Amino acid sequence: MTLVSIVVATLAMASSFFQSFNYSRNLDVVQRNVLRGEYLRTCRDIIDAYFQIRLRAMAMHEAHAARGPEAVDAAMRRDAEANVFKFGALGTFLANFRDDAVRQRYTELSWKLLAIVRNTYAQPREPFDKAYAEADGLFGEMNEDCARTARLMFL
């Protein structure tokens, strides 16, 4: 009878260990999925922020070209700059999951966008397009990083 009690107690303890193991694995999966969801949401938001910046910079460039410097008021510039800062904040969050080289690229893109919004919009079309071509290249790399990290890092 004592042997049966010991066997039952051992089985109950083994079952408890197995349940704890399964619980911790499931908890880890849920945490990674939440983190992955936040990362993907931030990727979506940073893509939106980039194109909002581009839209506002192009509107400022066109207004400046058509009606002169007085056509671009402080509110337009502040709105575009606010979008750049939002982009920078989202980029900082994304860069926290990556190495220093990627962080540097994200920072460089944020500063390049800020320069476009503050200065380049007032230049002729060719320098404006050239500045955005450089930004588009950096953004393409950032977008690819975002997609690759979302697919691989958290699975």
PDB file of C-alpha atoms in Angstrom:
ATOM      1  CA  MET A   1       0.000   0.000   0.000  1.00  0.00           C
ATOM      2  CA  THR A   2       2.855   2.352   0.767  1.00  0.00           C
ATOM      3  CA  LEU A   3       4.381   1.661  -2.629  1.00  0.00           C
ATOM      4  CA  VAL A   4       1.137   2.591  -4.389  1.00  0.00           C
ATOM      5  CA  SER A   5       1.007   5.888  -2.470  1.00  0.00           C
ATOM      6  CA  ILE A   6       4.604   6.696  -3.437  1.00  0.00           C
ATOM      7  CA  VAL A   7       3.911   5.859  -7.115  1.00  0.00           C
ATOM      8  CA  VAL A   8       0.774   8.034  -7.140  1.00  0.00           C
ATOM      9  CA  ALA A   9       2.620  10.908  -5.454  1.00  0.00           C
ATOM     10  CA  THR A  10       5.509  10.583  -7.940  1.00  0.00           C
ATOM     11  CA  LEU A  11       3.096  10.588 -10.889  1.00  0.00           C
ATOM     12  CA  ALA A  12       1.279  13.630  -9.472  1.00  0.00           C
ATOM     13  CA  MET A  13       4.591  15.457  -9.054  1.00  0.00           C
ATOM     14  CA  ALA A  14       5.688  14.504 -12.582  1.00  0.00           C
ATOM     15  CA  SER A  15       2.343  15.705 -13.925  1.00  0.00           C
ATOM     16  CA  SER A  16       2.768  18.988 -12.046  1.00  0.00           C
ATOM     17  CA  PHE A  17       6.264  19.487 -13.511  1.00  0.00           C
ATOM     18  CA  PHE A  18       4.948  18.753 -17.003  1.00  0.00           C
ATOM     19  CA  GLN A  19       2.078  21.236 -16.582  1.00  0.00           C
ATOM     20  CA  SER A  20       4.500  23.895 -15.352  1.00  0.00           C
ATOM     21  CA  PHE A  21       6.749  23.262 -18.348  1.00  0.00           C
ATOM     22  CA  ASN A  22       3.821  23.529 -20.765  1.00  0.00           C
ATOM     23  CA  TYR A  23       2.562  26.688 -19.070  1.00  0.00           C
ATOM     24  CA  SER A  24       5.950  28.396 -19.303  1.00  0.00           C
ATOM     25  CA  ARG A  25       6.282  27.418 -22.986  1.00  0.00           C
ATOM     26  CA  ASN A  26       2.798  28.730 -23.758  1.00  0.00           C
ATOM     27  CA  LEU A  27       3.499  31.931 -21.848  1.00  0.00           C
ATOM     28  CA  ASP A  28       6.710  32.417 -23.847  1.00  0.00           C
ATOM     29  CA  VAL A  29       4.828  31.891 -27.129  1.00  0.00           C
ATOM     30  CA  VAL A  30       2.166  34.425 -26.128  1.00  0.00           C
ATOM     31  CA  GLN A  31       4.791  36.996 -25.088  1.00  0.00           C
ATOM     32  CA  ARG A  32       6.691  36.589 -28.354  1.00  0.00           C
ATOM     33  CA  ASN A  33       3.451  36.894 -30.312  1.00  0.00           C
ATOM     34  CA  VAL A  34       2.529  40.121 -28.486  1.00  0.00           C
ATOM     35  CA  LEU A  35       6.004  41.522 -29.164  1.00  0.00           C
ATOM     36  CA  ARG A  36       5.778  40.477 -32.808  1.00  0.00           C
ATOM     37  CA  GLY A  37       2.349  42.128 -33.075  1.00  0.00           C
ATOM     38  CA  GLU A  38       3.719  45.384 -31.623  1.00  0.00           C
ATOM     39  CA  TYR A  39       6.677  45.243 -33.972  1.00  0.00           C
ATOM     40  CA  LEU A  40       4.420  44.715 -36.999  1.00  0.00           C
ATOM     41  CA  ARG A  41       2.107  47.518 -35.873  1.00  0.00           C
ATOM     42  CA  THR A  42       5.089  49.834 -35.530  1.00  0.00           C
ATOM     43  CA  CYS A  43       6.289  48.791 -38.997  1.00  0.00           C
ATOM     44  CA  ARG A  44       2.889  49.719 -40.388  1.00  0.00           C
ATOM     45  CA  ASP A  45       2.898  53.037 -38.516  1.00  0.00           C
ATOM     46  CA  ILE A  46       6.401  53.991 -39.638  1.00  0.00           C
ATOM     47  CA  ILE A  47       5.520  53.282 -43.275  1.00  0.00           C
ATOM     48  CA  ASP A  48       2.475  55.522 -42.909  1.00  0.00           C
ATOM     49  CA  ALA A  49       4.574  58.220 -41.225  1.00  0.00           C
ATOM     50  CA  TYR A  50       7.133  58.126 -44.055  1.00  0.00           C
ATOM     51  CA  PHE A  51       4.524  58.659 -46.718  1.00  0.00           C
ATOM     52  CA  GLN A  52       2.824  61.394 -44.664  1.00  0.00           C
ATOM     53  CA  ILE A  53       6.184  63.186 -44.527  1.00  0.00           C
ATOM     54  CA  ARG A  54       6.629  62.723 -48.247  1.00  0.00           C
ATOM     55  CA  LEU A  55       3.130  64.029 -48.969  1.00  0.00           C
ATOM     56  CA  ARG A  56       3.655  67.130 -46.830  1.00  0.00           C
ATOM     57  CA  ALA A  57       7.136  67.819 -48.214  1.00  0.00           C
ATOM     58  CA  MET A  58       5.849  67.556 -51.775  1.00  0.00           C
ATOM     59  CA  ALA A  59       2.935  69.874 -50.948  1.00  0.00           C
ATOM     60  CA  MET A  60       5.364  72.393 -49.448  1.00  0.00           C
ATOM     61  CA  HIS A  61       7.655  72.079 -52.490  1.00  0.00           C
ATOM     62  CA  GLU A  62       4.778  72.589 -54.930  1.00  0.00           C
ATOM     63  CA  ALA A  63       3.373  75.533 -52.960  1.00  0.00           C
ATOM     64  CA  HIS A  64       6.817  77.144 -52.788  1.00  0.00           C
ATOM     65  CA  ALA A  65       7.389  76.611 -56.519  1.00  0.00           C
ATOM     66  CA  ALA A  66       3.958  77.930 -57.518  1.00  0.00           C
ATOM     67  CA  ARG A  67       3.438  80.858 -55.153  1.00  0.00           C
ATOM     68  CA  GLY A  68       6.819  81.604 -53.578  1.00  0.00           C
ATOM     69  CA  PRO A  69       8.236  81.344 -50.069  1.00  0.00           C
ATOM     70  CA  GLU A  70       5.249  83.009 -48.398  1.00  0.00           C
ATOM     71  CA  ALA A  71       3.032  80.118 -49.540  1.00  0.00           C
ATOM     72  CA  VAL A  72       4.696  77.793 -47.044  1.00  0.00           C
ATOM     73  CA  ASP A  73       3.666  78.970 -43.613  1.00  0.00           C
ATOM     74  CA  ALA A  74       5.029  77.945 -40.234  1.00  0.00           C
ATOM     75  CA  ALA A  75       2.080  75.642 -39.574  1.00  0.00           C
ATOM     76  CA  MET A  76       2.846  73.588 -42.686  1.00  0.00           C
ATOM     77  CA  ARG A  77       6.489  73.278 -41.684  1.00  0.00           C
ATOM     78  CA  ARG A  78       5.657  72.368 -38.083  1.00  0.00           C
ATOM     79  CA  ASP A  79       3.177  69.737 -39.233  1.00  0.00           C
ATOM     80  CA  ALA A  80       5.776  68.158 -41.510  1.00  0.00           C
ATOM     81  CA  GLU A  81       8.428  68.329 -38.779  1.00  0.00           C
ATOM     82  CA  ALA A  82       6.031  66.703 -36.308  1.00  0.00           C
ATOM     83  CA  ASN A  83       5.643  63.811 -38.716  1.00  0.00           C
ATOM     84  CA  VAL A  84       9.424  63.510 -38.999  1.00  0.00           C
ATOM     85  CA  PHE A  85       9.729  63.365 -35.220  1.00  0.00           C
ATOM     86  CA  LYS A  86       7.000  60.722 -35.078  1.00  0.00           C
ATOM     87  CA  PHE A  87       8.929  58.778 -37.710  1.00  0.00           C
ATOM     88  CA  GLY A  88      12.087  59.118 -35.612  1.00  0.00           C
ATOM     89  CA  ALA A  89      10.331  57.863 -32.491  1.00  0.00           C
ATOM     90  CA  LEU A  90       8.932  54.836 -34.299  1.00  0.00           C
ATOM     91  CA  GLY A  91      12.326  54.194 -35.908  1.00  0.00           C
ATOM     92  CA  THR A  92      13.971  54.281 -32.493  1.00  0.00           C
ATOM     93  CA  PHE A  93      11.557  51.627 -31.245  1.00  0.00           C
ATOM     94  CA  LEU A  94      12.266  49.421 -34.255  1.00  0.00           C
ATOM     95  CA  ALA A  95      16.013  49.982 -34.029  1.00  0.00           C
ATOM     96  CA  ASN A  96      16.036  48.741 -30.438  1.00  0.00           C
ATOM     97  CA  PHE A  97      15.595  45.235 -31.833  1.00  0.00           C
ATOM     98  CA  ARG A  98      18.545  45.551 -34.198  1.00  0.00           C
ATOM     99  CA  ASP A  99      22.297  46.181 -34.132  1.00  0.00           C
ATOM    100  CA  ASP A 100      24.178  49.508 -34.120  1.00  0.00           C
ATOM    101  CA  ALA A 101      24.567  49.682 -37.910  1.00  0.00           C
ATOM    102  CA  VAL A 102      20.813  49.495 -38.390  1.00  0.00           C
ATOM    103  CA  ARG A 103      20.264  52.087 -35.668  1.00  0.00           C
ATOM    104  CA  GLN A 104      22.662  54.391 -37.476  1.00  0.00           C
ATOM    105  CA  ARG A 105      20.755  53.974 -40.765  1.00  0.00           C
ATOM    106  CA  TYR A 106      17.425  54.731 -39.077  1.00  0.00           C
ATOM    107  CA  THR A 107      18.903  57.822 -37.438  1.00  0.00           C
ATOM    108  CA  GLU A 108      20.436  58.947 -40.740  1.00  0.00           C
ATOM    109  CA  LEU A 109      17.083  58.576 -42.474  1.00  0.00           C
ATOM    110  CA  SER A 110      15.337  60.631 -39.782  1.00  0.00           C
ATOM    111  CA  TRP A 111      17.895  63.439 -40.086  1.00  0.00           C
ATOM    112  CA  LYS A 112      17.700  63.325 -43.884  1.00  0.00           C
ATOM    113  CA  LEU A 113      13.905  63.643 -43.758  1.00  0.00           C
ATOM    114  CA  LEU A 114      14.175  66.543 -41.332  1.00  0.00           C
ATOM    115  CA  ALA A 115      16.610  68.308 -43.684  1.00  0.00           C
ATOM    116  CA  ILE A 116      14.235  67.784 -46.607  1.00  0.00           C
ATOM    117  CA  VAL A 117      11.302  69.180 -44.646  1.00  0.00           C
ATOM    118  CA  ARG A 118      13.273  72.151 -43.324  1.00  0.00           C
ATOM    119  CA  ASN A 119      15.369  73.101 -46.367  1.00  0.00           C
ATOM    120  CA  THR A 120      15.152  71.006 -49.503  1.00  0.00           C
ATOM    121  CA  TYR A 121      11.486  71.730 -50.206  1.00  0.00           C
ATOM    122  CA  ALA A 122      12.533  75.280 -51.170  1.00  0.00           C
ATOM    123  CA  GLN A 123      15.041  74.107 -53.787  1.00  0.00           C
ATOM    124  CA  PRO A 124      14.315  73.417 -57.461  1.00  0.00           C
ATOM    125  CA  ARG A 125      12.702  70.112 -58.429  1.00  0.00           C
ATOM    126  CA  GLU A 126      15.917  68.250 -59.323  1.00  0.00           C
ATOM    127  CA  PRO A 127      17.701  68.669 -55.938  1.00  0.00           C
ATOM    128  CA  PHE A 128      14.403  67.929 -54.193  1.00  0.00           C
ATOM    129  CA  ASP A 129      13.958  64.699 -56.156  1.00  0.00           C
ATOM    130  CA  LYS A 130      17.594  63.771 -55.571  1.00  0.00           C
ATOM    131  CA  ALA A 131      17.237  64.267 -51.806  1.00  0.00           C
ATOM    132  CA  TYR A 132      14.134  62.114 -51.789  1.00  0.00           C
ATOM    133  CA  ALA A 133      15.812  59.449 -53.924  1.00  0.00           C
ATOM    134  CA  GLU A 134      18.454  59.070 -51.197  1.00  0.00           C
ATOM    135  CA  ALA A 135      15.740  58.962 -48.526  1.00  0.00           C
ATOM    136  CA  ASP A 136      13.773  56.415 -50.567  1.00  0.00           C
ATOM    137  CA  GLY A 137      16.841  54.171 -50.738  1.00  0.00           C
ATOM    138  CA  LEU A 138      17.301  54.289 -46.964  1.00  0.00           C
ATOM    139  CA  PHE A 139      13.583  53.783 -46.445  1.00  0.00           C
ATOM    140  CA  GLY A 140      13.617  50.727 -48.726  1.00  0.00           C
ATOM    141  CA  GLU A 141      16.389  49.200 -46.609  1.00  0.00           C
ATOM    142  CA  MET A 142      14.483  50.020 -43.434  1.00  0.00           C
ATOM    143  CA  ASN A 143      11.301  48.499 -44.825  1.00  0.00           C
ATOM    144  CA  GLU A 144      13.160  45.319 -45.796  1.00  0.00           C
ATOM    145  CA  ASP A 145      14.713  45.157 -42.310  1.00  0.00           C
ATOM    146  CA  CYS A 146      11.269  45.543 -40.836  1.00  0.00           C
ATOM    147  CA  ALA A 147       9.795  42.731 -42.910  1.00  0.00           C
ATOM    148  CA  ARG A 148      12.751  40.391 -42.383  1.00  0.00           C
ATOM    149  CA  THR A 149      12.820  40.966 -38.628  1.00  0.00           C
ATOM    150  CA  ALA A 150       9.080  40.459 -38.311  1.00  0.00           C
ATOM    151  CA  ARG A 151       9.275  37.173 -40.206  1.00  0.00           C
ATOM    152  CA  LEU A 152      12.331  35.699 -38.533  1.00  0.00           C
ATOM    153  CA  MET A 153      13.193  37.239 -35.206  1.00  0.00           C
ATOM    154  CA  PHE A 154      10.139  36.475 -33.119  1.00  0.00           C
ATOM    155  CA  LEU A 155       8.992  33.122 -34.474  1.00  0.00           C
TER     156      LEU A 155
END
